Coordinates of C-alpha atoms and ligand atoms in Angstrom, one line a residue:
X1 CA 22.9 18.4 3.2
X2 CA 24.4 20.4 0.0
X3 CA 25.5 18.7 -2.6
X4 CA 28.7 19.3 -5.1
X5 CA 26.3 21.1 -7.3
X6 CA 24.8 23.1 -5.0
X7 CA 21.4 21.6 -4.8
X8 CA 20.0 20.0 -1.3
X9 CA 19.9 16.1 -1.1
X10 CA 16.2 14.4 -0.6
X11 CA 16.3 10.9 0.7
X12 CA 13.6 9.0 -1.8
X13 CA 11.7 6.2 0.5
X14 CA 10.1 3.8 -1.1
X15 CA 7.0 1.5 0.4
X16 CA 5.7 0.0 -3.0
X17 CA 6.0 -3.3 -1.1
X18 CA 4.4 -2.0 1.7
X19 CA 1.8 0.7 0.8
X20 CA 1.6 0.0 -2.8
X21 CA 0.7 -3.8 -1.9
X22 CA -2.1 -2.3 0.4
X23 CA -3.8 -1.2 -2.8
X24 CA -6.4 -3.8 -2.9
X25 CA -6.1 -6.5 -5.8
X26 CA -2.1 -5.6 -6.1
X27 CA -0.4 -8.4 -3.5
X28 CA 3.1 -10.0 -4.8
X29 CA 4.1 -13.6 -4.5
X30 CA 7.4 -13.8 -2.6
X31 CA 9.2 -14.2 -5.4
X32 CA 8.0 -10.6 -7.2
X33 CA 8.5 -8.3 -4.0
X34 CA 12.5 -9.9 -4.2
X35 CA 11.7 -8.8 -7.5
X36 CA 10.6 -5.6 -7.0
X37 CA 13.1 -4.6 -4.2
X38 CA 16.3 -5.7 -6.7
X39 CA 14.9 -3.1 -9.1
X40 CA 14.4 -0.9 -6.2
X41 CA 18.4 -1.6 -5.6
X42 CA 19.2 -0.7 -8.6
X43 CA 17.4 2.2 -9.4
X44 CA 18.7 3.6 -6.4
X45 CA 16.1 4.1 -3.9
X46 CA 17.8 5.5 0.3
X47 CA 15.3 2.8 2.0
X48 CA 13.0 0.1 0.8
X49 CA 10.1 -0.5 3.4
X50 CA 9.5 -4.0 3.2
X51 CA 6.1 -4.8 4.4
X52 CA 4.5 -5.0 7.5
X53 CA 5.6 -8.3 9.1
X54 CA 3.0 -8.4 12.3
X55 CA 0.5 -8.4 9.2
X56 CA 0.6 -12.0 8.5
X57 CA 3.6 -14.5 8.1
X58 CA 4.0 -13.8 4.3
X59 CA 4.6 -10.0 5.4
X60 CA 7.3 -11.4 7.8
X61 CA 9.1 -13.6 5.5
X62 CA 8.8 -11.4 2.6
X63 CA 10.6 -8.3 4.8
X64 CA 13.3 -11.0 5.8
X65 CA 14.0 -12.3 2.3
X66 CA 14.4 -8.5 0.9
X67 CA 16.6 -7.5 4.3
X68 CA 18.6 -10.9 2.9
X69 CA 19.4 -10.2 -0.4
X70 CA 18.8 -6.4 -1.0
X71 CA 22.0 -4.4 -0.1
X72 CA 22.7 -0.6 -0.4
X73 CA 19.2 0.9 0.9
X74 CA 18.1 0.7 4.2
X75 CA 15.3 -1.9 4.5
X76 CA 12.6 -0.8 7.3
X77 CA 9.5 -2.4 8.6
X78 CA 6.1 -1.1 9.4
X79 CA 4.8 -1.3 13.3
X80 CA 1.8 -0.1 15.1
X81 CA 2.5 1.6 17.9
X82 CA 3.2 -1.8 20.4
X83 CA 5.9 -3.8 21.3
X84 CA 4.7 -7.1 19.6
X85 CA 4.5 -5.1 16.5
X86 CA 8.2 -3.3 17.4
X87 CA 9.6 -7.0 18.4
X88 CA 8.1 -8.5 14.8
X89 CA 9.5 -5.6 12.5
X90 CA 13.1 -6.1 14.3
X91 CA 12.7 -9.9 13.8
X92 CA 12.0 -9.6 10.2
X93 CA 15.0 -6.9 9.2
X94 CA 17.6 -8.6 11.0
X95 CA 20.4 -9.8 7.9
X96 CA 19.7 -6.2 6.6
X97 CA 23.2 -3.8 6.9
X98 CA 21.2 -1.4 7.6
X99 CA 17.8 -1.0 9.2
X100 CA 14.6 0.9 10.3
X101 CA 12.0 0.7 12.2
X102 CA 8.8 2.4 10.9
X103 CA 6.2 3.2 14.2
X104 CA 2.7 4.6 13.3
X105 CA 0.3 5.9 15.6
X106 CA -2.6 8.1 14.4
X107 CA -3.1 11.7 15.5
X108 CA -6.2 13.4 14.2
X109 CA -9.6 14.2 16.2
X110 CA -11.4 11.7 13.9
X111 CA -8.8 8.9 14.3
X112 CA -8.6 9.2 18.3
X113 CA -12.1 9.7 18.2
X114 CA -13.5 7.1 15.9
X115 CA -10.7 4.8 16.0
X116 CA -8.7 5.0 18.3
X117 CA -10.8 5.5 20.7
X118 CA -8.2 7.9 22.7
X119 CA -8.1 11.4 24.2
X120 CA -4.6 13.2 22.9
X121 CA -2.7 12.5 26.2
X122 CA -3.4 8.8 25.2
X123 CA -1.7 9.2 22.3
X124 CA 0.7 11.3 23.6
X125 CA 1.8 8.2 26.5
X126 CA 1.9 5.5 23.4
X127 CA 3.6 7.4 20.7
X128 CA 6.8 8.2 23.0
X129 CA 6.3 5.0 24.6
X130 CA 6.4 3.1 21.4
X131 CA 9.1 5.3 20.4
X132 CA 11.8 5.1 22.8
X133 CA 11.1 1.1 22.7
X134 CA 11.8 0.7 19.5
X135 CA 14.7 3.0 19.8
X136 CA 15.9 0.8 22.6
X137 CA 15.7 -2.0 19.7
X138 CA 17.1 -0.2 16.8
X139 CA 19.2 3.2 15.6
X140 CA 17.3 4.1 13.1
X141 CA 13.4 5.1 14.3
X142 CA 11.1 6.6 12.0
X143 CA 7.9 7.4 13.8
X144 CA 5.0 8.3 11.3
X145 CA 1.4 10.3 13.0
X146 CA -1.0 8.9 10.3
X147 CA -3.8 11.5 9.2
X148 CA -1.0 14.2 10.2
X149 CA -2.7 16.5 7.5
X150 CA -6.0 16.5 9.2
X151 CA -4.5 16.6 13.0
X152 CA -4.9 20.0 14.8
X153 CA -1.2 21.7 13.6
X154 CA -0.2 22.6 17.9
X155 CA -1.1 19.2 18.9
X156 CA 0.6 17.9 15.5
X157 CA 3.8 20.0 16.9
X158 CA 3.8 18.7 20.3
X159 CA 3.7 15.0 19.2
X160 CA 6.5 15.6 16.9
X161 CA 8.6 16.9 19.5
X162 CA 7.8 14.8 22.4
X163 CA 8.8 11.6 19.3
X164 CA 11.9 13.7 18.7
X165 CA 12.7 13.8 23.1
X166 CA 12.1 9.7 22.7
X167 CA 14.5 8.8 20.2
X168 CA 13.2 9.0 16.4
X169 CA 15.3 10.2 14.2
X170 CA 12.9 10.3 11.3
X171 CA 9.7 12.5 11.8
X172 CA 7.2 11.7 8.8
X173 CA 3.7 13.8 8.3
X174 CA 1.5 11.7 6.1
X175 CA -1.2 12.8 4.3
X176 CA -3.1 9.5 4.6
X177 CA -6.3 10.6 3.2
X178 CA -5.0 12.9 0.2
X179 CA -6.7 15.7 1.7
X180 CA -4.0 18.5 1.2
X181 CA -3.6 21.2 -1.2
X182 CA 0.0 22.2 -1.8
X183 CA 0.0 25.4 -0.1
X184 CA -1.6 24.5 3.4
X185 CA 1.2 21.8 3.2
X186 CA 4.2 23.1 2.9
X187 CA 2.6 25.7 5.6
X188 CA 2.4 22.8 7.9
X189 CA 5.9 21.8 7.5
X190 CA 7.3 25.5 7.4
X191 CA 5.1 25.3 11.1
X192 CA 6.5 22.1 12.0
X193 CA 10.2 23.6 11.3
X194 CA 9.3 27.0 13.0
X195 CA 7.8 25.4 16.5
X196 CA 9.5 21.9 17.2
X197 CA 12.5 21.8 19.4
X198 CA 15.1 19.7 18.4
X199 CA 13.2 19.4 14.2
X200 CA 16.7 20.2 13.0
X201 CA 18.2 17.3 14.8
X202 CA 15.9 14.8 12.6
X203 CA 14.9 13.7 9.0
X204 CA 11.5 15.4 8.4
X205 CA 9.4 13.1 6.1
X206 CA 6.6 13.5 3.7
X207 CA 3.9 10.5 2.4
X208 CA 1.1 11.7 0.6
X209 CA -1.8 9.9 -0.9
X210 CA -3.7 11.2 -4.1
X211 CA -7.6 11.0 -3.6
X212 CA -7.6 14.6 -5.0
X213 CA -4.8 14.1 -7.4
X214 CA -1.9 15.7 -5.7
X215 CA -0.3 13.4 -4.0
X216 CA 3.2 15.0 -6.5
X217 CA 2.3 18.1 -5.6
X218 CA 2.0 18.4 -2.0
X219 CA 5.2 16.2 -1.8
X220 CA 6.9 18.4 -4.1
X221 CA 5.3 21.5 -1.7
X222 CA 6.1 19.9 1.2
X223 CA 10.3 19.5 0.4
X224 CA 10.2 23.0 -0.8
X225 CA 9.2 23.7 2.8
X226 CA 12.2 22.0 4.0
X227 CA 11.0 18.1 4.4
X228 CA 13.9 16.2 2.9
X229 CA 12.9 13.0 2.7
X230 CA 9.9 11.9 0.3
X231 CA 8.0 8.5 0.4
X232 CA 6.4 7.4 -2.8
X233 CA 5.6 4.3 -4.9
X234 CA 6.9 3.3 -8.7
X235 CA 3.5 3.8 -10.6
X236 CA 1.9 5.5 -7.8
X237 CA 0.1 2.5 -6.5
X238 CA -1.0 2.3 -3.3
X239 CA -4.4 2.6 -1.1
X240 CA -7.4 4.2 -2.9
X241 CA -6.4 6.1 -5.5
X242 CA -2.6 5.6 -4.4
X243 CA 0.3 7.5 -2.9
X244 CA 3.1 10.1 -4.5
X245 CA 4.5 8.5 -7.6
X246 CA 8.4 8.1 -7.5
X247 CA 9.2 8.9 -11.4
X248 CA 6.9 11.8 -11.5
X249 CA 8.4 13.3 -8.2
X250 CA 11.9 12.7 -8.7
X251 CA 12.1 13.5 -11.9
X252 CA 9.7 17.2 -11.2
X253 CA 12.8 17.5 -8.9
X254 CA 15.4 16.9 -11.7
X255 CA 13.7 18.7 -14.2
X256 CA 13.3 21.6 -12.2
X257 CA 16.4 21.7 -10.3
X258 CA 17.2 24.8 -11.8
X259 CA 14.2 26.0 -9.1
X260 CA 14.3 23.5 -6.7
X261 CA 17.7 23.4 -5.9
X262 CA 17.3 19.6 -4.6
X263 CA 18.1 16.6 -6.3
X264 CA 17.7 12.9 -5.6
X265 CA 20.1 9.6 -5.9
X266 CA 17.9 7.7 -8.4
X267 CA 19.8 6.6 -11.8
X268 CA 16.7 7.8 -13.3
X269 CA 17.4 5.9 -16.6
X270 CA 16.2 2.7 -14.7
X271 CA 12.7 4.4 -14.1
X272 CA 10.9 2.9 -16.6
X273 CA 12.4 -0.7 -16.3
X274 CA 10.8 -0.2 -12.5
X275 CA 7.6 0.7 -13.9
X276 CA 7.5 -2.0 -16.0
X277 CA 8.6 -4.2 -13.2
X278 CA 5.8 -3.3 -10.6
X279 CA 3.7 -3.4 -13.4
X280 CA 3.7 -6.6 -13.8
X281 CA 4.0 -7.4 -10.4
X282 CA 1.2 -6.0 -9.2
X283 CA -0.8 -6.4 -12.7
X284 CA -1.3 -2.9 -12.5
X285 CA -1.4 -1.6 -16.0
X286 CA 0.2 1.8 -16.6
X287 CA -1.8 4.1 -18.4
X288 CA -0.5 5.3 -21.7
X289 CA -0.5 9.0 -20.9
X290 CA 0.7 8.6 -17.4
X291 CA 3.6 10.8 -17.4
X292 CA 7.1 10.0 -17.3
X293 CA 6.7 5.9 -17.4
X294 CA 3.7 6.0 -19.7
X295 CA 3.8 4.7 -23.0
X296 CA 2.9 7.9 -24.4
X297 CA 4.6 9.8 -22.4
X298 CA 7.3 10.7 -25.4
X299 CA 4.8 9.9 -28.3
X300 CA 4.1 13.2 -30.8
X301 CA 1.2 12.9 -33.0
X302 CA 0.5 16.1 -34.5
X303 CA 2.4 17.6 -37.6
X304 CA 3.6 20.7 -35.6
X305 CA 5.0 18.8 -32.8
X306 CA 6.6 16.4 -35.1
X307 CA 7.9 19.1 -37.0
X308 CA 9.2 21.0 -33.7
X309 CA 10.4 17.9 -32.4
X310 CA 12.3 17.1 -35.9
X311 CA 13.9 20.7 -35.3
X312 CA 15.0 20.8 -32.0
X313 CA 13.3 18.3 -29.5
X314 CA 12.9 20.2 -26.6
X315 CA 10.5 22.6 -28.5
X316 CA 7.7 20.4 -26.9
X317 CA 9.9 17.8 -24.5
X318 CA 10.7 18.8 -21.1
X319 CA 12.7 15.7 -20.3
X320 CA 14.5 13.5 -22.9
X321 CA 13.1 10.0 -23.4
X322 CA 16.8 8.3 -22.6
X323 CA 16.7 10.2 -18.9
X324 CA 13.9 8.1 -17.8
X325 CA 15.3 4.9 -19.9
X326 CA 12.3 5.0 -22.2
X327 CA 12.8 2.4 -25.3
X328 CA 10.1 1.8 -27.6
X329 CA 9.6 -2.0 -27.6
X330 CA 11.6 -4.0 -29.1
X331 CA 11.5 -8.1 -31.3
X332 CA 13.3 -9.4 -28.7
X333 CA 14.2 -13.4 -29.7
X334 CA 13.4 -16.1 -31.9
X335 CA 13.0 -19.8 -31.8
X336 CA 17.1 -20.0 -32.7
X337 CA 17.8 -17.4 -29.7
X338 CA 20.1 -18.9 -27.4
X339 CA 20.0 -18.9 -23.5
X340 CA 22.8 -15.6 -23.2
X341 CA 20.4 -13.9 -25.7
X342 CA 17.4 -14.5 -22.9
X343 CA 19.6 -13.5 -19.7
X344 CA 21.3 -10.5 -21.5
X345 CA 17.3 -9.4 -22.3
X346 CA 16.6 -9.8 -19.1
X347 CA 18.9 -8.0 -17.3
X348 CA 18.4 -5.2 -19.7
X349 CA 14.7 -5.3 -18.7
X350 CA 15.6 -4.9 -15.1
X351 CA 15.2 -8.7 -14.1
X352 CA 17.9 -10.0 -12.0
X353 CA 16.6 -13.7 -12.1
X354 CA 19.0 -17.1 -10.7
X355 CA 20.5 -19.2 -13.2
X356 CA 17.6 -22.5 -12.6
X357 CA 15.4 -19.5 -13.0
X358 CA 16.3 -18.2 -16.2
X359 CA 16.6 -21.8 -17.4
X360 CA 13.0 -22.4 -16.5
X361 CA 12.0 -19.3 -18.6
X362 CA 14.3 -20.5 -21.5
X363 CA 12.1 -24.2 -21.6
X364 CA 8.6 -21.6 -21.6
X365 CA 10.2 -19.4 -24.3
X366 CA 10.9 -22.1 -26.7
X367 CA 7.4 -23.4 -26.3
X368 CA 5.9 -20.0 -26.7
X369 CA 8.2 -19.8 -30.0
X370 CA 6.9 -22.9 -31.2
X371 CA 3.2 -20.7 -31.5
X372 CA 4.7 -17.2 -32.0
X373 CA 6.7 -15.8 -34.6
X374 CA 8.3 -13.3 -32.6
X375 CA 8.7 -12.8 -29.3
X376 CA 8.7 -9.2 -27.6
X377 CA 9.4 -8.0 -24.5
X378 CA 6.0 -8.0 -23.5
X379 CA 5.8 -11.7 -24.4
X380 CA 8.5 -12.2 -21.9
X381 CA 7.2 -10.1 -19.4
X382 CA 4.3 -12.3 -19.1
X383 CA 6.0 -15.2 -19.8
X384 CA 7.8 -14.0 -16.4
X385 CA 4.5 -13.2 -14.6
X386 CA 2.9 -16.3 -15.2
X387 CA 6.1 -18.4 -14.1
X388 CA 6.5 -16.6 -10.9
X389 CA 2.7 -17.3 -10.2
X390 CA 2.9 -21.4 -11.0
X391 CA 5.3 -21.4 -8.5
X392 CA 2.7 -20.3 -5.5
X393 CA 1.9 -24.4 -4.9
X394 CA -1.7 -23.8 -7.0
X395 CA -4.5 -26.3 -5.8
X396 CA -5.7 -26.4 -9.0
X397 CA -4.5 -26.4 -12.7
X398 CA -5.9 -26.3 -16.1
X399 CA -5.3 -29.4 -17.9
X400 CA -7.8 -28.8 -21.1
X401 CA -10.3 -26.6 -22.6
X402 CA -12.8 -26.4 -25.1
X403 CA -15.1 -23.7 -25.8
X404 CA -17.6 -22.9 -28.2
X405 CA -19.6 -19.9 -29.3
X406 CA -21.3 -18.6 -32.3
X407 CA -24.5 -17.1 -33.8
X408 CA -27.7 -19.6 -33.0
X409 CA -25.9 -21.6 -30.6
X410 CA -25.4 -20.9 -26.7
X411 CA -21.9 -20.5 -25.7
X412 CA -20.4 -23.5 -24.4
X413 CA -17.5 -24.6 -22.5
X414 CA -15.8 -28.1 -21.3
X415 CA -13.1 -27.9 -18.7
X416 CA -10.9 -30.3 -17.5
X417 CA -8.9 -29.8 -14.3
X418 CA -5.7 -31.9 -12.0
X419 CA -5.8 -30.9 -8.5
X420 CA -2.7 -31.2 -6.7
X421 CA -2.4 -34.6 -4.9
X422 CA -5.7 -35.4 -6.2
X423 CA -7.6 -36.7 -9.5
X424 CA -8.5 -34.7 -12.2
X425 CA -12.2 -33.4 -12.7
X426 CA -14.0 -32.4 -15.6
X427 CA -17.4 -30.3 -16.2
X428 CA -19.1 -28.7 -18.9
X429 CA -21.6 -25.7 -18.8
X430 CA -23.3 -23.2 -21.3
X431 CA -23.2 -19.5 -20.3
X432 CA -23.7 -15.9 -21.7
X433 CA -20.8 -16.3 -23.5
X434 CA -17.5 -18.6 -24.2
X435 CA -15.7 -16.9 -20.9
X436 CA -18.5 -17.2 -18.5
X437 CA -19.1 -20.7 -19.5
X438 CA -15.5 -22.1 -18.8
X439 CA -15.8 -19.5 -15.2
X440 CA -18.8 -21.7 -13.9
X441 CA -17.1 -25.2 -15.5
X442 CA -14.4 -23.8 -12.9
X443 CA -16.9 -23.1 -9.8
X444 CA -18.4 -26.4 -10.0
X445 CA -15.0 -28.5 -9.8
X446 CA -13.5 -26.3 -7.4
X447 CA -16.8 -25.5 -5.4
X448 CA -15.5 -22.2 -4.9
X449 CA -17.6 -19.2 -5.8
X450 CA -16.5 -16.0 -6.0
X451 CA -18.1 -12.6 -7.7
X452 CA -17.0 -11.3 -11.6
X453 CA -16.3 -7.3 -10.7
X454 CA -14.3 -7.2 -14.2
X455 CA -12.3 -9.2 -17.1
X456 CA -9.8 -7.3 -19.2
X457 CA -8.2 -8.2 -22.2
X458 CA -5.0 -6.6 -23.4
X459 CA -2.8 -7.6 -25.7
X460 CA 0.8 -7.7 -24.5
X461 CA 2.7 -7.0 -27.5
X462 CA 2.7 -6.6 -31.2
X463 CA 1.6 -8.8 -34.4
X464 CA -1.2 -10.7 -35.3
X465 CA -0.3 -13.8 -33.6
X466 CA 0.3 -11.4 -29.9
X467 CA -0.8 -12.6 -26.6
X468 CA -3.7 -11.5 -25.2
X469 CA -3.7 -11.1 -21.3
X470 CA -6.5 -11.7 -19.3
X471 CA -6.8 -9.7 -16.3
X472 CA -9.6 -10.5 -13.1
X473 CA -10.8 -8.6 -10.8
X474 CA -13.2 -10.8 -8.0
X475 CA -14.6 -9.8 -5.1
X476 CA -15.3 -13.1 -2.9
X477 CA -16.2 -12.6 1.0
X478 CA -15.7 -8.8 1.0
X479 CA -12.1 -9.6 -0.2
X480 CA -10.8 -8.7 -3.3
X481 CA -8.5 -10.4 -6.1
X482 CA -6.6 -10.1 -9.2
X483 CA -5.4 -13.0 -11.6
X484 CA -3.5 -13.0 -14.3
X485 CA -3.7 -15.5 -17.5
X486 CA -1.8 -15.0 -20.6
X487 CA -2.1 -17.5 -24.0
X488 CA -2.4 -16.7 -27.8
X489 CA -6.0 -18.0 -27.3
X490 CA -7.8 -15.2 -24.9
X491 CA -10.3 -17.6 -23.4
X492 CA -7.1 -19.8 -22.1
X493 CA -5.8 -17.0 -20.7
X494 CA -8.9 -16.0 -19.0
X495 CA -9.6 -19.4 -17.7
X496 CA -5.8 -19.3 -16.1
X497 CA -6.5 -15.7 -14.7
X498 CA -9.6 -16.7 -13.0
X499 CA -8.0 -20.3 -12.1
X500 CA -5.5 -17.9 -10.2
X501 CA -8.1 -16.1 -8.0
X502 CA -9.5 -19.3 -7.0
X503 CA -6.5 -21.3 -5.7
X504 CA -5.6 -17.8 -3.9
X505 CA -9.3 -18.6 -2.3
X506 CA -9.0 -22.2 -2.1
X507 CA -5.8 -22.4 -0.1
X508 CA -6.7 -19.7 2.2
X509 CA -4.2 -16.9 0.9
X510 CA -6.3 -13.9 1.2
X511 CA -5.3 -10.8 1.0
X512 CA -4.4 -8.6 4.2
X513 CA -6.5 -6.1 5.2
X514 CA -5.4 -2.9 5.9
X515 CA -3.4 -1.9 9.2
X516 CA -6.7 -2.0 11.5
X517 CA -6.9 -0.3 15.5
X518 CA -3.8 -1.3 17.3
X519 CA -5.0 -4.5 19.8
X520 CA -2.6 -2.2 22.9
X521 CA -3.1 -1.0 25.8
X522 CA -2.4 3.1 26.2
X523 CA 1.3 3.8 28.8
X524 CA 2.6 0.5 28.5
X525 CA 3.8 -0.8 24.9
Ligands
KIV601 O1 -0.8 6.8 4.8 C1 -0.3 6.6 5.9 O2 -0.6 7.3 6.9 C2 0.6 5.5 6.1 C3 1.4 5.5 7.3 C4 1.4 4.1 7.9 C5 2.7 6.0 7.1 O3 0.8 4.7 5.2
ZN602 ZN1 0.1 5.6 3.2

């Protein structure tokens, strides 16, 4: 479809809530992915896919809430190729205005082979099957052949059109393995558009990941080929080394427009409140250089760029910091700031939060100003983060610590702990140092035991008296974790972080694992 100005329209899909939470360590409470998918809203996203919600009944409620209270985007949900999956994703999106159904059904000789454990007129039976069921079940299909990139291209073309003869009325060729190179793409899709009857008569789709760093690429590739819509994740997170990123694809295809000739819907200057958004949702940090959202992205050290910059700023800046909403950061309130202050920062910062919600940050923000100074964005980010976590019922919570550590003496910690219901336990333990004492002081109350893979400290804004955030990664029972702590004192926040993990452990939350073999029988869905 042309636009006004001449330039094709891509419909930008959006599964940070769905792949981007399959990166492992990155799952939301409920409360973030509403989060997340309000900033989605706003920044303009065509569809938000939700989760999964066959994956377990936090994907389902989470898919319902978003289809609840997100409206303008389509919301779809994920489904293996089967009609408990089909039933599950319609379940969870009804209250959305508008909706999609998302099927998947692998089509590559090492997925039949190895996974599947199908020959390709297997395949063939299931993918229309599951197709013209959940047609039957919903208007708008998208039907997805994961590992499309590696899939022999005829057999690739044949699927696609036999999906197309069923009902879908979205085609998408992932490259679920980031195994592409640009060129070979977009000749895949050029084959696609040259072979399939009916291709014209559907969205063709694109979702790349980026093991070999070109996940941007190929996508960009790929819609030069004629694919119109793109599927990508704010920050890029997502499996492995993470799908397509949104800001650098959408705004390669602003920049470039002038060569593209396609543009998006996204009110780009909301990019980097997203970032910072999933960011902290996720607690995956962005890093500095990462372009577009990074917080170098519009930095200029050396004299001649300053100078060029001083001149004329596009001498060395392709985009203009304002376009992507980029604002260095900023003394945000005080101990006299009043509660309009706090919402109006919020809002600017891309949170959308309820009134008892923003009073509940208000009562942690006066605290936090009885310690600091000045409070930053940052501050309030985290501030944000850690409320949103409390409110995941915790087994366990801190109720006092005391560490020591020095030359000549062996680090030492003394922790005290309220479980929820119950009494309050204390321990003490020495350790290599001050952090791994308070860690085991935690293991022995909570008799969970769980493996250290990192710690990192950042601070999460500026001064002397800043915050420092403590960031876990733990690997317990092949699974994998992430907590967050965040105090003026950096082994409080660290005990809070790893406090996190554990009462994710200790109540049974674990993370999902990844979309494994569909449990279906090939014909019948
Ligand atoms: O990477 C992939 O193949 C996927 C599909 C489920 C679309 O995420
Ligand atoms: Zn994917």
């Amino acid at each position: 479809m042309q636009n006004g100005s001449g330039n094709e329209r891509v419909i930008v899909f959006d599964t940070t809530l769905r792949d981007g939470e399959q990166a492992p360590g990155a799952s939301m409470t409920l409360q973030q992915k509403l989060q997340v998918a309000r900033v989605l809203g706003h920044l303009g996203v065509d569809v938000i896919e939700a989760g999964f919600p066959v994956a377990s009944p936090g994907d389902f409620e989470a898919v319902q809430a978003v289809a609840r209270a997100v409206e303008g985007p389509t919301i779809a949900a994920l489904a293996r190729a089967s009609r408990g999956d089909i039933d599950r994703a319609v379940d969870a999106l009804t209250g959305a205005r508008k909706q999609r159904v998302h099927v998947f059904l692998a089509t590559s000789p090492i997925h039949r082979q190895h996974k599947l454990k199908m020959s390709r007129e297997d395949v063939l039976r299931l993918a229309t099957g599951s197709v013209a069921y959940a047609r039957s079940r919903c208007e708008d299909v998208e039907f997805s052949a994961e590992d499309a990139a590696r899939t022999e291209p005829e057999f690739l073309a044949e699927v696609v059109e036999r999906v197309i003869e069923a009902g879908a009325t979205t085609i998408n060729i992932p490259d679920t393995v980031g195994y592409a190179v640009p060129a070979q793409f977009a000749e895949l899709i050029a084959f696609l558009r040259r072979t399939v009857r009916g291709i014209d008569d559907i969205v063709l789709s694109v979702h790349c990941h980026d093991d070999l760093g070109l996940a941007v690429a190929n996508s960009l590739a790929a819609l030069q080929a004629g694919a119109r819509q793109v599927e990508c994740t704010v920050n890029g997170v997502g499996e492995r080394a993470g799908n397509c990123s949104l800001e650098e694809v959408v705004m390669a295809l602003r920049t470039r427009a002038d060569f593209l000739k396609l543009e998006t819907g996204i009110r780009t200057q909301q990019l980097c409140n997203a970032s910072r958004v999933v960011a902290a949702a996720t607690g995956f940090h962005v890093a500095r250089n990462k372009a577009v959202v990074g917080q170098n992205a519009f930095a200029h050290e050396s004299g001649i760029h300053q100078h060029g910059m001083i001149e004329f700023p596009l001498t060395y800046e392709v985009m203009r910091p304002e376009d992507v909403g980029f604002k260095s950061t900023s003394l945000v309130l005080g101990k006299h700031s009043g509660r309009h202050a706090l919402a109006s920062r919020l809002r600017d910062l891309g949170y959308e939060l309820e009134p008892a919600q923003i009073d509940q940050v208000f009562e942690e923000l006066k605290k936090l100003a009885d310690k600091k100074k000045e409070i930053y964005d940052g501050d309030l980010e985290a501030l944000l983060v850690s409320l949103f976590h409390r409110s995941a019922a915790a087994s366990w919570t801190l109720v006092s610590l005391t560490a020591a550590s020095g030359t000549g003496t062996p680090p030492s910690a003394a922790v005290r702990l309220q479980r929820r219901g119950g009494r309050a336990q204390e321990e003490a333990a020495t350790g290599d140092g001050p952090v791994d004492a308070v860690f085991k002081c935690i293991e022995r109350i909570t008799g969970v035991n769980a493996k250290l893979r990192s710690l990192q400290i950042a601070s999460v804004s500026a001064g002397e008296d800043a915050q420092g955030e403590a960031t876990v990664d733990v690997e317990s029972d092949g699974r994998r974790f992430r907590g967050r702590g965040v105090n003026t004192d950096i082994v409080v926040a660290s005990a809070e972080a790893y406090l996190e993990v554990v009462n994710h452990i200790a109540a049974g939350r674990l993370p999902r694992r990844s979309p494994a073999v569909p449990e279906m029988t090939c014909g019948a869905v």
